[in-house]
Structure formats: C-alpha cells, structure tokens
Short mmCIF file of C-alpha atoms in Angstrom, two decimals:
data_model
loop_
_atom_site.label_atom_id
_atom_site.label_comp_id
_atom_site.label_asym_id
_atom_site.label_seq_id
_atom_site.Cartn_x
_atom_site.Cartn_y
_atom_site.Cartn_z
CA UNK V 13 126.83 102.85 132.97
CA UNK V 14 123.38 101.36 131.80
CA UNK V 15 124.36 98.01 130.03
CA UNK V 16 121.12 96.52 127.96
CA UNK V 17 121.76 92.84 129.20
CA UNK V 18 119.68 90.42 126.71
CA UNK V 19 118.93 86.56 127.50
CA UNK V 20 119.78 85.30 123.77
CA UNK V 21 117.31 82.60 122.74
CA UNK V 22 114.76 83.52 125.59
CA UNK V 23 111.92 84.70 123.52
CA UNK V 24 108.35 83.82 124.11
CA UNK V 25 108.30 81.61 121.16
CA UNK V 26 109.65 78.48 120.36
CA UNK V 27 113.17 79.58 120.35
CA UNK V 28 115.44 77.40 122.62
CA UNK V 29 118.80 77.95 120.73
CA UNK V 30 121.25 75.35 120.22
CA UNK V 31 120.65 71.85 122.56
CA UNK V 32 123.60 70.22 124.19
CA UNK V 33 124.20 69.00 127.28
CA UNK V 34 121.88 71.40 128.47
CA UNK V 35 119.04 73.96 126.51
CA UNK V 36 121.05 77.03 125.41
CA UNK V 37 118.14 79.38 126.90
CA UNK V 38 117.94 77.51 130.18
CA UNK V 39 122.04 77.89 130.23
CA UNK V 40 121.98 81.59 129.16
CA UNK V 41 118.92 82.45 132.00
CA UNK V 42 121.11 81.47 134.58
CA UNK V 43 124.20 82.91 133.37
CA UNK V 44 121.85 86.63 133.13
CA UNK V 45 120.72 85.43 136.96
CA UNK V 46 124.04 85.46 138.25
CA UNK V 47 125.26 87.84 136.21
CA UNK V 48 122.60 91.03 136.91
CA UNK V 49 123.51 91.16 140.37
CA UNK V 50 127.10 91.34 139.85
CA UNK V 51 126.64 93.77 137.16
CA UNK V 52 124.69 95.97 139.63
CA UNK V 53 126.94 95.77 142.79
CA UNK V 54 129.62 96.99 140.78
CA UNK V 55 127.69 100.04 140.27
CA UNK V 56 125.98 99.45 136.82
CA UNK V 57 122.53 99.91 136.10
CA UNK V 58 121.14 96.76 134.14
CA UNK V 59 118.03 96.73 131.71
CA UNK V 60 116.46 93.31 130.51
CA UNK V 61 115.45 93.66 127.20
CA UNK V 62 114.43 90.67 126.25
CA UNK V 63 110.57 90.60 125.18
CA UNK V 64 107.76 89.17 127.54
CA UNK V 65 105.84 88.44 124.09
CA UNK V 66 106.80 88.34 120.62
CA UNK V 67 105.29 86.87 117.52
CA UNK V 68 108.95 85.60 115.52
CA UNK V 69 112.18 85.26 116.35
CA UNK V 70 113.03 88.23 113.71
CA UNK V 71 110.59 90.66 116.11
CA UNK V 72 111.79 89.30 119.25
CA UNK V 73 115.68 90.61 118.14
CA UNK V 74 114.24 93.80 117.00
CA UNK V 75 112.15 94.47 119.87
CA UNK V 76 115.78 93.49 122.25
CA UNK V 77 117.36 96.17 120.22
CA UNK V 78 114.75 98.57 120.16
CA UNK V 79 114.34 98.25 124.07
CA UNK V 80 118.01 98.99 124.13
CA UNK V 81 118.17 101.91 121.65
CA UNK V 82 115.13 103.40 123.48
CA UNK V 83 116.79 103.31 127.02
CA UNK V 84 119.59 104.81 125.52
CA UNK V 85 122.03 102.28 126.87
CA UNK V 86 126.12 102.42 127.31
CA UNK V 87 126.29 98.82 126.40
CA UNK V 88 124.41 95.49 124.55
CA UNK V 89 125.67 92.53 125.95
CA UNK V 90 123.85 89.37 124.65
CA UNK V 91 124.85 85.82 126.56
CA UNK V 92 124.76 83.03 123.92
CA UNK V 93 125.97 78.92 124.02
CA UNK V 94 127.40 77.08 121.46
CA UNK V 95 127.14 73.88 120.10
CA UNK V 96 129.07 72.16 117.17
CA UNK V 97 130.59 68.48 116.80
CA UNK V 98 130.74 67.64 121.10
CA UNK V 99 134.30 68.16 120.47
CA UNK V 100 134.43 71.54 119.85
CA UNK V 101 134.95 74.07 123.30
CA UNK V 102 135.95 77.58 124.50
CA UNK V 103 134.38 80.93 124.82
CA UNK V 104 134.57 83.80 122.26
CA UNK V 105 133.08 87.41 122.01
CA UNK V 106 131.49 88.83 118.92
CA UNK V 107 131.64 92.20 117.47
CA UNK V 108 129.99 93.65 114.39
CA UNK V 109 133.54 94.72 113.10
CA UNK V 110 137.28 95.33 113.82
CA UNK V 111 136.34 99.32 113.98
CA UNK V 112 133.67 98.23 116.91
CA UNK V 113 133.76 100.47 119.94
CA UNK V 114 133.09 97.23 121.66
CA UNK V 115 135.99 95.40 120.58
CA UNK V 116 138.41 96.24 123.31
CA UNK V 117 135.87 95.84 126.30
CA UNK V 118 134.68 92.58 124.31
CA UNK V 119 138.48 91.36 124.61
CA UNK V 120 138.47 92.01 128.56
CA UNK V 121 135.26 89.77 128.72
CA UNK V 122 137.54 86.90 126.98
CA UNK V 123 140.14 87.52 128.79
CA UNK V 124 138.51 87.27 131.76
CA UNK V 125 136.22 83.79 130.86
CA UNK V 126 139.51 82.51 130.05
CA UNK V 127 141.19 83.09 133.63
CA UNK V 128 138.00 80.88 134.52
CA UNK V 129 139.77 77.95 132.73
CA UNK V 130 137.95 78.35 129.18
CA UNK V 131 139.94 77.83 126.03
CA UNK V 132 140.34 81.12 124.29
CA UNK V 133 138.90 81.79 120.95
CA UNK V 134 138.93 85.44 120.84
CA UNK V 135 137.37 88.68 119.52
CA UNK V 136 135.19 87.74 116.28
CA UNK V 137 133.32 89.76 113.95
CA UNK V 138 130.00 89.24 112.38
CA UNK V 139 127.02 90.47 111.40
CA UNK V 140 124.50 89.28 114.15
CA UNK V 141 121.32 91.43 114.54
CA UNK V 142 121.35 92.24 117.57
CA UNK V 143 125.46 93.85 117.09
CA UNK V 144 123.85 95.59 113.79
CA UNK V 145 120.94 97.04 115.18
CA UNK V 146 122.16 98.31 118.58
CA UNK V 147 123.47 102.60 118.63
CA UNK V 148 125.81 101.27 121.44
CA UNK V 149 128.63 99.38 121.72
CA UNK V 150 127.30 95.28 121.72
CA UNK V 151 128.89 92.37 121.97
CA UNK V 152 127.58 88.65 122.18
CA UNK V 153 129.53 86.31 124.31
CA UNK V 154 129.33 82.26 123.31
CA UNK V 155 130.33 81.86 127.07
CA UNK V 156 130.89 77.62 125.98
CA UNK V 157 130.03 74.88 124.03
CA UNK V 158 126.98 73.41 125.28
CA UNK V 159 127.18 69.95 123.63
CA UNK V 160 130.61 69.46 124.76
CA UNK V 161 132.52 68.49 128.31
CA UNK V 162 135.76 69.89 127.82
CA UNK V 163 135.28 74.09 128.29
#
C-alpha cells in the first residue's frame, strides 16, 4: 500500500499550527520521524508530500494533495496537534464524512492511540482540505492536545 503521509503545519511558510506546550509542527515532524519507518517495515511504501516551498498556506495544502493524487496513493494520512483551553485532551481521527472509505481504518488508528493511554474522542467528520481534495481514502489524526498535560 502507498500511504501519502503529510507533516500538517510543516510548510515553508510561516505556518507553525497551534502552540502549546510544544510547536504543533515541531510535535507533528517527529511523530512523521517515528512514524515513516514503522510504516515501511510493515511493508508500506510511504510518500512525503509535504512541499519543500510554497507561497500560502492555501497552495501548500493543495500542492500536499496534489502530490498525493499524482502518486496515486492508497491512503492520506495527515498528523495534526490540538490545542484548546489546557484542559482539554485526547486524540481523535477526522474524516470528510460518515460514507468515508476511511472511516473504518480511521477508527483502528483511535483505537489504537487509545490503547497508548489517550482519552478517546473518536471518528469525526469535517470538511478539512486536505480530506476534500485527496481521490483516496484520508484521514487527519489530532494525535493530542498540545497545550495540555493530561493526554
């Protein structure tokens, strides 16, 4: 399976993501680090398609999907951190829609961040770009809540 494995926030702009504890693009870089390898020794092939250059945040996303589409991936995964009130904390998995191809595999991820010791907030659906724009099953995982202690 080729999975298109995208770095949210990691464009060569000034887009950091949410702050916290720690800088959600810092925090999703090293989640991609350890997770390519992993991804690979299990047998997958693994494409980065986050852009080396960009000139806005709107062409970075499109140029993540397009790198995607264009490789004619299996699977989009995009790794994400949240942030809300420091109080706030688990891991969830978005979907464009209930009708998603992705939506079962995006419940194993959960299901398996939870066994971790996460709090479970589930499948959601919305709208992102980057689950709009892909031809192949995508999912973003908010693996935690940055600005927050308890996971």
């Amino acid at each position: 399976m080729l999975i298109a494995l995208d770095c949210g926030h990691n464009a060569p702009i000034a887009d950091t993501g949410t702050r916290g504890i720690g800088f959600e693009d810092e925090l999703a870089r090293q989640v991609v680090s350890q997770l390519k390898p992993k991804l690979e020794k299990a047998g997958h092939e693994v494409l980065l398609v986050a852009p080396k250059s960009s000139q806005s945040i709107t062409a970075s996303l499109r140029d993540r999907c397009e790198n995607a589409n264009d490789a004619g991936a299996d699977l989009f995964v995009s790794i994400h951190f949240n942030a809300f009130n420091k109080k706030a904390n688990g891991s969830e998995v978005f979907v464009f829609s209930p009708q998603s191809k992705a939506k079962e595999q995006a419940q194993d991820v959960v299901d398996n961040i939870v066994k971790l010791g996460f709090a479970n907030r589930g499948v959601k659906f919305k709208g992102f770009y980057v689950l709009k724009h892909t031809r192949m099953p995508a999912m973003l995982i908010e693996c935690c809540f940055c600005d927050s202690q308890k996971i």
